[in-house]
């Protein structure tokens, strides 16, 4: 298998996330379904000198292929010399997390947050132990709390209940018992663009941050549609890694739809897709600037 080997001169993901946490910025994590989106993200990261995470959900992985994703990211990593980490976003089973690691992914996300607390701990720990026994440098993420929605434009209001939010004492117990390097929680965030404006519970983020040890990074999922001011507050409160998918999908799909409507005769894929690549570039640059990721290499 191809593995995305660490360059000994480059920081590990855990080291980068700790620096981000200490200096109040966040590493951007963007999802891809194809080479064009990956290219747009990598070109932007290179342009502004930002470390970056590339994520593929289980559906995205099925479409692109595990080894294919590893090979594509490896090619950009070698060509650009950037710290880029490939993450199997929201692996919903121990098997799918292990499978991605075995295929060469150099970060892991196991999301068993829909399971009861103890089963979540058990499965997450199994993945942490598996990955660490092979390579202790690989950063593993676990998730706790109820994150609603999917990465699309939501048609209905997503009601987030107080009991959905991650409890600081449970976060601490979860992190301690599983040994995760990254902790994803629910703080009023949801996947996709919600009908009403999301309201992050910044105080909750702060108290979870206090409950966790410094070496555990805090991840914010559902980054699309959250107002910039709240993103900045969340970073100040302790978030050092932010996931964005829907806004990338929307930018890509809209550019593609517009181009095809205006140029119904065009058949050359690289001409059809060029405007989509450009809009993704613009969107990613906007987000990385907001996260304070510029010149962090
Ligand atoms: P959004 O689709 O809301 O940006 O969420 C993405 C995400 O959290 C992927 O892990």
mmCIF file of C-alpha atoms and ligand atoms in Angstrom:
data_model
loop_
_atom_site.group_PDB
_atom_site.id
_atom_site.type_symbol
_atom_site.label_atom_id
_atom_site.label_comp_id
_atom_site.label_asym_id
_atom_site.label_seq_id
_atom_site.Cartn_x
_atom_site.Cartn_y
_atom_site.Cartn_z
ATOM 1 C CA UNK A 1 0.000 0.000 0.000
ATOM 2 C CA UNK A 2 0.960 3.585 -0.525
ATOM 3 C CA UNK A 3 1.246 5.426 2.778
ATOM 4 C CA UNK A 4 1.234 9.149 3.265
ATOM 5 C CA UNK A 5 4.567 9.105 5.094
ATOM 6 C CA UNK A 6 5.477 11.836 7.483
ATOM 7 C CA UNK A 7 8.280 14.065 6.436
ATOM 8 C CA UNK A 8 10.530 14.148 9.538
ATOM 9 C CA UNK A 9 10.997 17.879 9.019
ATOM 10 C CA UNK A 10 7.269 18.463 9.159
ATOM 11 C CA UNK A 11 5.110 18.679 12.290
ATOM 12 C CA UNK A 12 2.632 15.895 12.968
ATOM 13 C CA UNK A 13 -1.076 16.729 12.931
ATOM 14 C CA UNK A 14 -1.163 16.671 16.747
ATOM 15 C CA UNK A 15 1.717 19.164 16.909
ATOM 16 C CA UNK A 16 0.044 21.471 14.396
ATOM 17 C CA UNK A 17 -3.278 21.328 16.270
ATOM 18 C CA UNK A 18 -1.592 22.130 19.569
ATOM 19 C CA UNK A 19 0.123 25.167 18.019
ATOM 20 C CA UNK A 20 -3.233 26.248 16.584
ATOM 21 C CA UNK A 21 -4.919 25.914 19.961
ATOM 22 C CA UNK A 22 -2.221 27.922 21.736
ATOM 23 C CA UNK A 23 -2.207 30.694 19.153
ATOM 24 C CA UNK A 24 -5.951 30.962 18.511
ATOM 25 C CA UNK A 25 -6.325 29.704 14.984
ATOM 26 C CA UNK A 26 -7.791 26.551 13.442
ATOM 27 C CA UNK A 27 -6.831 23.990 10.809
ATOM 28 C CA UNK A 28 -9.395 23.748 7.993
ATOM 29 C CA UNK A 29 -10.844 20.335 7.100
ATOM 30 C CA UNK A 30 -12.585 20.203 3.711
ATOM 31 C CA UNK A 31 -14.433 17.300 2.103
ATOM 32 C CA UNK A 32 -13.928 16.173 -1.461
ATOM 33 C CA UNK A 33 -15.685 13.888 -3.948
ATOM 34 C CA UNK A 34 -13.245 14.266 -6.823
ATOM 35 C CA UNK A 35 -9.879 15.432 -8.103
ATOM 36 C CA UNK A 36 -11.093 18.912 -9.071
ATOM 37 C CA UNK A 37 -12.205 19.780 -5.548
ATOM 38 C CA UNK A 38 -8.965 18.381 -4.131
ATOM 39 C CA UNK A 39 -6.932 20.439 -6.611
ATOM 40 C CA UNK A 40 -8.803 23.632 -5.705
ATOM 41 C CA UNK A 41 -8.205 23.062 -1.970
ATOM 42 C CA UNK A 42 -4.542 22.123 -2.379
ATOM 43 C CA UNK A 43 -3.778 25.071 -4.668
ATOM 44 C CA UNK A 44 -5.340 27.427 -2.143
ATOM 45 C CA UNK A 45 -3.465 25.893 0.794
ATOM 46 C CA UNK A 46 -0.227 26.265 -1.145
ATOM 47 C CA UNK A 47 -1.003 29.843 -2.154
ATOM 48 C CA UNK A 48 -1.563 30.996 1.405
ATOM 49 C CA UNK A 49 0.826 28.592 3.137
ATOM 50 C CA UNK A 50 -1.718 26.764 5.282
ATOM 51 C CA UNK A 51 -1.652 23.245 6.747
ATOM 52 C CA UNK A 52 -4.751 21.397 5.630
ATOM 53 C CA UNK A 53 -6.956 18.363 6.207
ATOM 54 C CA UNK A 54 -8.789 16.602 3.401
ATOM 55 C CA UNK A 55 -11.816 14.536 4.427
ATOM 56 C CA UNK A 56 -13.922 11.898 2.742
ATOM 57 C CA UNK A 57 -17.142 10.649 4.318
ATOM 58 C CA UNK A 58 -18.097 6.997 3.844
ATOM 59 C CA UNK A 59 -20.171 7.957 0.766
ATOM 60 C CA UNK A 60 -17.362 10.095 -0.649
ATOM 61 C CA UNK A 61 -14.875 7.254 -0.011
ATOM 62 C CA UNK A 62 -17.070 4.786 -1.855
ATOM 63 C CA UNK A 63 -17.249 7.112 -4.840
ATOM 64 C CA UNK A 64 -13.543 8.076 -5.029
ATOM 65 C CA UNK A 65 -11.984 4.819 -3.751
ATOM 66 C CA UNK A 66 -9.784 4.530 -0.655
ATOM 67 C CA UNK A 67 -6.473 3.854 -2.370
ATOM 68 C CA UNK A 68 -7.293 6.339 -5.090
ATOM 69 C CA UNK A 69 -7.838 9.081 -2.474
ATOM 70 C CA UNK A 70 -4.534 8.188 -0.801
ATOM 71 C CA UNK A 71 -2.677 8.277 -4.116
ATOM 72 C CA UNK A 72 -4.182 11.628 -5.136
ATOM 73 C CA UNK A 73 -3.362 13.333 -1.843
ATOM 74 C CA UNK A 74 0.131 11.833 -1.854
ATOM 75 C CA UNK A 75 0.758 13.310 -5.314
ATOM 76 C CA UNK A 76 -0.166 16.814 -4.123
ATOM 77 C CA UNK A 77 1.780 16.399 -0.905
ATOM 78 C CA UNK A 78 4.937 15.494 -2.789
ATOM 79 C CA UNK A 79 4.516 18.175 -5.407
ATOM 80 C CA UNK A 80 3.644 21.010 -3.003
ATOM 81 C CA UNK A 81 5.585 19.910 0.119
ATOM 82 C CA UNK A 82 2.616 20.877 2.308
ATOM 83 C CA UNK A 83 1.466 19.358 5.604
ATOM 84 C CA UNK A 84 -1.741 17.740 4.351
ATOM 85 C CA UNK A 85 -3.585 15.025 6.264
ATOM 86 C CA UNK A 86 -6.147 12.675 4.784
ATOM 87 C CA UNK A 87 -9.030 11.830 7.098
ATOM 88 C CA UNK A 88 -11.812 9.214 6.804
ATOM 89 C CA UNK A 89 -14.492 11.636 7.995
ATOM 90 C CA UNK A 90 -17.286 10.145 10.150
ATOM 91 C CA UNK A 91 -16.383 6.461 9.940
ATOM 92 C CA UNK A 92 -19.518 4.958 11.448
ATOM 93 C CA UNK A 93 -18.031 1.557 12.235
ATOM 94 C CA UNK A 94 -14.793 0.231 13.656
ATOM 95 C CA UNK A 95 -14.302 -1.709 10.415
ATOM 96 C CA UNK A 96 -14.626 1.300 8.114
ATOM 97 C CA UNK A 97 -12.154 3.312 10.257
ATOM 98 C CA UNK A 98 -9.620 0.470 10.221
ATOM 99 C CA UNK A 99 -10.127 -0.090 6.495
ATOM 100 C CA UNK A 100 -9.286 3.558 5.738
ATOM 101 C CA UNK A 101 -6.197 3.434 7.949
ATOM 102 C CA UNK A 102 -5.095 0.199 6.266
ATOM 103 C CA UNK A 103 -5.503 1.810 2.837
ATOM 104 C CA UNK A 104 -3.010 4.533 3.825
ATOM 105 C CA UNK A 105 -5.054 7.396 5.352
ATOM 106 C CA UNK A 106 -2.853 9.325 7.787
ATOM 107 C CA UNK A 107 -5.581 10.503 10.171
ATOM 108 C CA UNK A 108 -8.656 8.658 11.449
ATOM 109 C CA UNK A 109 -12.141 9.741 12.524
ATOM 110 C CA UNK A 110 -14.307 7.161 14.255
ATOM 111 C CA UNK A 111 -17.832 8.473 14.891
ATOM 112 C CA UNK A 112 -19.914 6.185 17.090
ATOM 113 C CA UNK A 113 -21.788 9.104 18.641
ATOM 114 C CA UNK A 114 -25.172 7.529 17.882
ATOM 115 C CA UNK A 115 -24.324 4.571 20.164
ATOM 116 C CA UNK A 116 -24.786 4.551 23.947
ATOM 117 C CA UNK A 117 -21.886 6.207 25.823
ATOM 118 C CA UNK A 118 -20.141 2.984 26.877
ATOM 119 C CA UNK A 119 -20.397 1.354 23.458
ATOM 120 C CA UNK A 120 -19.043 4.536 21.884
ATOM 121 C CA UNK A 121 -16.067 4.407 24.260
ATOM 122 C CA UNK A 122 -15.454 0.730 23.580
ATOM 123 C CA UNK A 123 -15.486 1.009 19.762
ATOM 124 C CA UNK A 124 -13.504 4.249 19.713
ATOM 125 C CA UNK A 125 -10.855 2.753 21.995
ATOM 126 C CA UNK A 126 -10.585 -0.275 19.728
ATOM 127 C CA UNK A 127 -9.785 2.017 16.784
ATOM 128 C CA UNK A 128 -7.310 4.109 18.825
ATOM 129 C CA UNK A 129 -5.498 0.974 20.032
ATOM 130 C CA UNK A 130 -5.408 -0.506 16.530
ATOM 131 C CA UNK A 131 -4.010 2.637 14.900
ATOM 132 C CA UNK A 132 -1.546 3.482 17.698
ATOM 133 C CA UNK A 133 -0.159 -0.070 17.714
ATOM 134 C CA UNK A 134 0.788 0.462 14.078
ATOM 135 C CA UNK A 135 1.823 4.127 14.218
ATOM 136 C CA UNK A 136 1.549 6.221 17.410
ATOM 137 C CA UNK A 137 1.957 9.447 15.403
ATOM 138 C CA UNK A 138 -1.420 9.086 13.655
ATOM 139 C CA UNK A 139 -4.050 11.404 15.115
ATOM 140 C CA UNK A 140 -7.377 9.712 15.914
ATOM 141 C CA UNK A 141 -10.670 11.579 16.395
ATOM 142 C CA UNK A 142 -13.669 10.391 18.388
ATOM 143 C CA UNK A 143 -17.107 11.983 18.667
ATOM 144 C CA UNK A 144 -19.610 12.472 21.461
ATOM 145 C CA UNK A 145 -22.950 14.322 21.532
ATOM 146 C CA UNK A 146 -25.801 14.470 19.069
ATOM 147 C CA UNK A 147 -24.911 16.254 15.829
ATOM 148 C CA UNK A 148 -27.996 16.676 13.650
ATOM 149 C CA UNK A 149 -28.400 17.271 9.899
ATOM 150 C CA UNK A 150 -26.582 16.202 6.730
ATOM 151 C CA UNK A 151 -24.211 18.125 4.451
ATOM 152 C CA UNK A 152 -26.875 19.749 2.265
ATOM 153 C CA UNK A 153 -29.233 22.727 2.326
ATOM 154 C CA UNK A 154 -31.783 21.832 5.002
ATOM 155 C CA UNK A 155 -35.457 22.402 4.228
ATOM 156 C CA UNK A 156 -36.647 22.421 7.807
ATOM 157 C CA UNK A 157 -35.516 24.117 11.013
ATOM 158 C CA UNK A 158 -33.111 21.879 12.909
ATOM 159 C CA UNK A 159 -34.036 22.050 16.565
ATOM 160 C CA UNK A 160 -31.036 21.430 18.765
ATOM 161 C CA UNK A 161 -32.053 20.371 22.250
ATOM 162 C CA UNK A 162 -29.999 21.164 25.348
ATOM 163 C CA UNK A 163 -29.504 17.424 25.981
ATOM 164 C CA UNK A 164 -27.893 17.079 22.508
ATOM 165 C CA UNK A 165 -24.932 19.170 23.643
ATOM 166 C CA UNK A 166 -21.730 17.533 24.837
ATOM 167 C CA UNK A 167 -21.317 17.533 28.602
ATOM 168 C CA UNK A 168 -17.848 18.551 29.829
ATOM 169 C CA UNK A 169 -17.535 15.729 32.374
ATOM 170 C CA UNK A 170 -18.536 13.135 29.760
ATOM 171 C CA UNK A 171 -16.071 14.644 27.281
ATOM 172 C CA UNK A 172 -13.277 14.285 29.841
ATOM 173 C CA UNK A 173 -14.211 10.681 30.645
ATOM 174 C CA UNK A 174 -14.550 9.810 26.950
ATOM 175 C CA UNK A 175 -11.162 11.307 26.046
ATOM 176 C CA UNK A 176 -9.421 9.679 28.983
ATOM 177 C CA UNK A 177 -10.862 6.207 28.439
ATOM 178 C CA UNK A 178 -10.432 6.126 24.651
ATOM 179 C CA UNK A 179 -7.103 7.955 24.270
ATOM 180 C CA UNK A 180 -8.333 10.050 21.307
ATOM 181 C CA UNK A 181 -6.179 12.920 20.003
ATOM 182 C CA UNK A 182 -9.100 14.914 18.613
ATOM 183 C CA UNK A 183 -12.469 15.355 20.240
ATOM 184 C CA UNK A 184 -15.595 16.262 18.240
ATOM 185 C CA UNK A 185 -18.585 17.463 20.198
ATOM 186 C CA UNK A 186 -22.000 19.071 19.814
ATOM 187 C CA UNK A 187 -22.131 22.767 20.733
ATOM 188 C CA UNK A 188 -25.145 23.974 18.748
ATOM 189 C CA UNK A 189 -23.512 23.088 15.408
ATOM 190 C CA UNK A 190 -25.237 20.860 12.831
ATOM 191 C CA UNK A 191 -24.320 19.449 9.437
ATOM 192 C CA UNK A 192 -25.536 21.388 6.388
ATOM 193 C CA UNK A 193 -27.001 24.867 6.025
ATOM 194 C CA UNK A 194 -29.884 25.213 8.453
ATOM 195 C CA UNK A 195 -32.987 27.292 7.756
ATOM 196 C CA UNK A 196 -32.463 29.344 10.918
ATOM 197 C CA UNK A 197 -29.108 30.829 11.919
ATOM 198 C CA UNK A 198 -27.072 28.473 14.098
ATOM 199 C CA UNK A 199 -26.213 29.640 17.598
ATOM 200 C CA UNK A 200 -23.075 28.045 18.999
ATOM 201 C CA UNK A 201 -22.903 27.636 22.745
ATOM 202 C CA UNK A 202 -19.512 29.307 23.190
ATOM 203 C CA UNK A 203 -19.617 28.857 26.962
ATOM 204 C CA UNK A 204 -20.070 25.110 26.444
ATOM 205 C CA UNK A 205 -17.049 24.995 24.129
ATOM 206 C CA UNK A 206 -15.013 26.800 26.778
ATOM 207 C CA UNK A 207 -16.051 24.415 29.541
ATOM 208 C CA UNK A 208 -15.336 21.324 27.420
ATOM 209 C CA UNK A 209 -11.924 22.818 26.613
ATOM 210 C CA UNK A 210 -11.248 23.212 30.345
ATOM 211 C CA UNK A 211 -12.322 19.622 31.020
ATOM 212 C CA UNK A 212 -9.988 18.119 28.401
ATOM 213 C CA UNK A 213 -6.224 17.831 28.668
ATOM 214 C CA UNK A 214 -4.226 20.226 26.490
ATOM 215 C CA UNK A 215 -3.042 17.530 24.078
ATOM 216 C CA UNK A 216 -6.619 16.710 23.004
ATOM 217 C CA UNK A 217 -7.666 19.001 20.142
ATOM 218 C CA UNK A 218 -11.264 20.194 19.844
ATOM 219 C CA UNK A 219 -12.988 19.745 16.492
ATOM 220 C CA UNK A 220 -15.996 21.707 15.227
ATOM 221 C CA UNK A 221 -18.061 19.839 12.657
ATOM 222 C CA UNK A 222 -20.821 21.418 10.592
ATOM 223 C CA UNK A 223 -18.775 24.548 9.829
ATOM 224 C CA UNK A 224 -21.020 25.578 6.906
ATOM 225 C CA UNK A 225 -23.476 28.389 7.518
ATOM 226 C CA UNK A 226 -22.088 29.424 10.906
ATOM 227 C CA UNK A 227 -21.640 33.224 10.927
ATOM 228 C CA UNK A 228 -17.990 34.386 10.849
ATOM 229 C CA UNK A 229 -18.267 36.113 14.214
ATOM 230 C CA UNK A 230 -19.317 32.847 15.901
ATOM 231 C CA UNK A 231 -16.501 30.927 14.210
ATOM 232 C CA UNK A 232 -14.008 33.451 15.615
ATOM 233 C CA UNK A 233 -15.496 33.131 19.091
ATOM 234 C CA UNK A 234 -15.399 29.329 18.869
ATOM 235 C CA UNK A 235 -11.691 29.408 17.987
ATOM 236 C CA UNK A 236 -10.999 31.745 20.918
ATOM 237 C CA UNK A 237 -12.900 29.351 23.184
ATOM 238 C CA UNK A 238 -10.691 26.414 22.184
ATOM 239 C CA UNK A 239 -11.666 24.956 18.778
ATOM 240 C CA UNK A 240 -8.570 24.198 16.672
ATOM 241 C CA UNK A 241 -10.027 22.216 13.784
ATOM 242 C CA UNK A 242 -13.079 23.165 11.670
ATOM 243 C CA UNK A 243 -14.880 20.954 9.122
ATOM 244 C CA UNK A 244 -16.586 22.456 6.073
ATOM 245 C CA UNK A 245 -18.407 20.460 3.438
ATOM 246 C CA UNK A 246 -21.805 21.875 2.374
ATOM 247 C CA UNK A 247 -20.477 25.319 1.391
ATOM 248 C CA UNK A 248 -17.882 23.625 -0.854
ATOM 249 C CA UNK A 249 -20.556 21.418 -2.403
ATOM 250 C CA UNK A 250 -22.830 24.414 -2.996
ATOM 251 C CA UNK A 251 -20.085 26.507 -4.613
ATOM 252 C CA UNK A 252 -19.109 23.599 -6.855
ATOM 253 C CA UNK A 253 -22.664 22.633 -7.874
ATOM 254 C CA UNK A 254 -23.793 26.209 -8.523
ATOM 255 C CA UNK A 255 -20.818 27.017 -10.761
ATOM 256 C CA UNK A 256 -21.366 23.797 -12.672
ATOM 257 C CA UNK A 257 -25.104 24.391 -13.098
ATOM 258 C CA UNK A 258 -24.528 27.969 -14.296
ATOM 259 C CA UNK A 259 -21.812 26.992 -16.746
ATOM 260 C CA UNK A 260 -23.878 24.199 -18.276
ATOM 261 C CA UNK A 261 -26.949 26.424 -18.554
ATOM 262 C CA UNK A 262 -24.917 29.117 -20.327
ATOM 263 C CA UNK A 263 -22.884 26.707 -22.494
ATOM 264 C CA UNK A 264 -25.188 23.826 -23.424
ATOM 265 C CA UNK A 265 -22.949 22.843 -26.370
ATOM 266 C CA UNK A 266 -19.723 22.507 -24.382
ATOM 267 C CA UNK A 267 -18.505 18.916 -23.964
ATOM 268 C CA UNK A 268 -14.874 19.290 -22.834
ATOM 269 C CA UNK A 269 -14.773 18.279 -19.135
ATOM 270 C CA UNK A 270 -11.844 20.520 -18.227
ATOM 271 C CA UNK A 271 -13.660 23.522 -19.661
ATOM 272 C CA UNK A 272 -16.958 22.608 -18.009
ATOM 273 C CA UNK A 273 -15.279 22.106 -14.621
ATOM 274 C CA UNK A 274 -12.908 25.102 -14.627
ATOM 275 C CA UNK A 275 -15.410 27.589 -13.120
ATOM 276 C CA UNK A 276 -16.324 25.044 -10.411
ATOM 277 C CA UNK A 277 -12.662 24.693 -9.437
ATOM 278 C CA UNK A 278 -12.351 28.479 -9.277
ATOM 279 C CA UNK A 279 -15.386 28.923 -6.980
ATOM 280 C CA UNK A 280 -14.115 26.209 -4.632
ATOM 281 C CA UNK A 281 -10.737 27.988 -4.527
ATOM 282 C CA UNK A 282 -12.411 31.256 -3.561
ATOM 283 C CA UNK A 283 -14.559 29.581 -0.875
ATOM 284 C CA UNK A 284 -11.627 27.699 0.670
ATOM 285 C CA UNK A 285 -9.451 30.823 0.744
ATOM 286 C CA UNK A 286 -12.237 32.750 2.483
ATOM 287 C CA UNK A 287 -12.558 30.010 5.134
ATOM 288 C CA UNK A 288 -8.825 29.561 5.717
ATOM 289 C CA UNK A 289 -8.442 33.317 6.203
ATOM 290 C CA UNK A 290 -11.341 33.287 8.666
ATOM 291 C CA UNK A 291 -9.722 30.402 10.577
ATOM 292 C CA UNK A 292 -6.432 32.339 10.816
ATOM 293 C CA UNK A 293 -4.576 29.607 8.873
ATOM 294 C CA UNK A 294 -2.550 31.911 6.605
ATOM 295 C CA UNK A 295 1.253 31.458 6.801
ATOM 296 C CA UNK A 296 1.146 28.790 9.498
ATOM 297 C CA UNK A 297 3.694 26.448 7.898
HETATM 298 P P1 LIG B 1 -21.004 20.993 6.863
HETATM 299 O O1 LIG B 1 -21.491 20.217 5.700
HETATM 300 O O2 LIG B 1 -22.098 21.595 7.670
HETATM 301 O O3 LIG B 1 -19.978 21.999 6.475
HETATM 302 O O4 LIG B 1 -20.297 19.959 7.845
HETATM 303 C C1 LIG B 1 -19.185 19.257 7.364
HETATM 304 C C2 LIG B 1 -18.622 18.328 8.360
HETATM 305 O O5 LIG B 1 -18.749 18.502 9.552
HETATM 306 C C3 LIG B 1 -17.880 17.179 7.834
HETATM 307 O O6 LIG B 1 -17.316 16.418 8.825
#
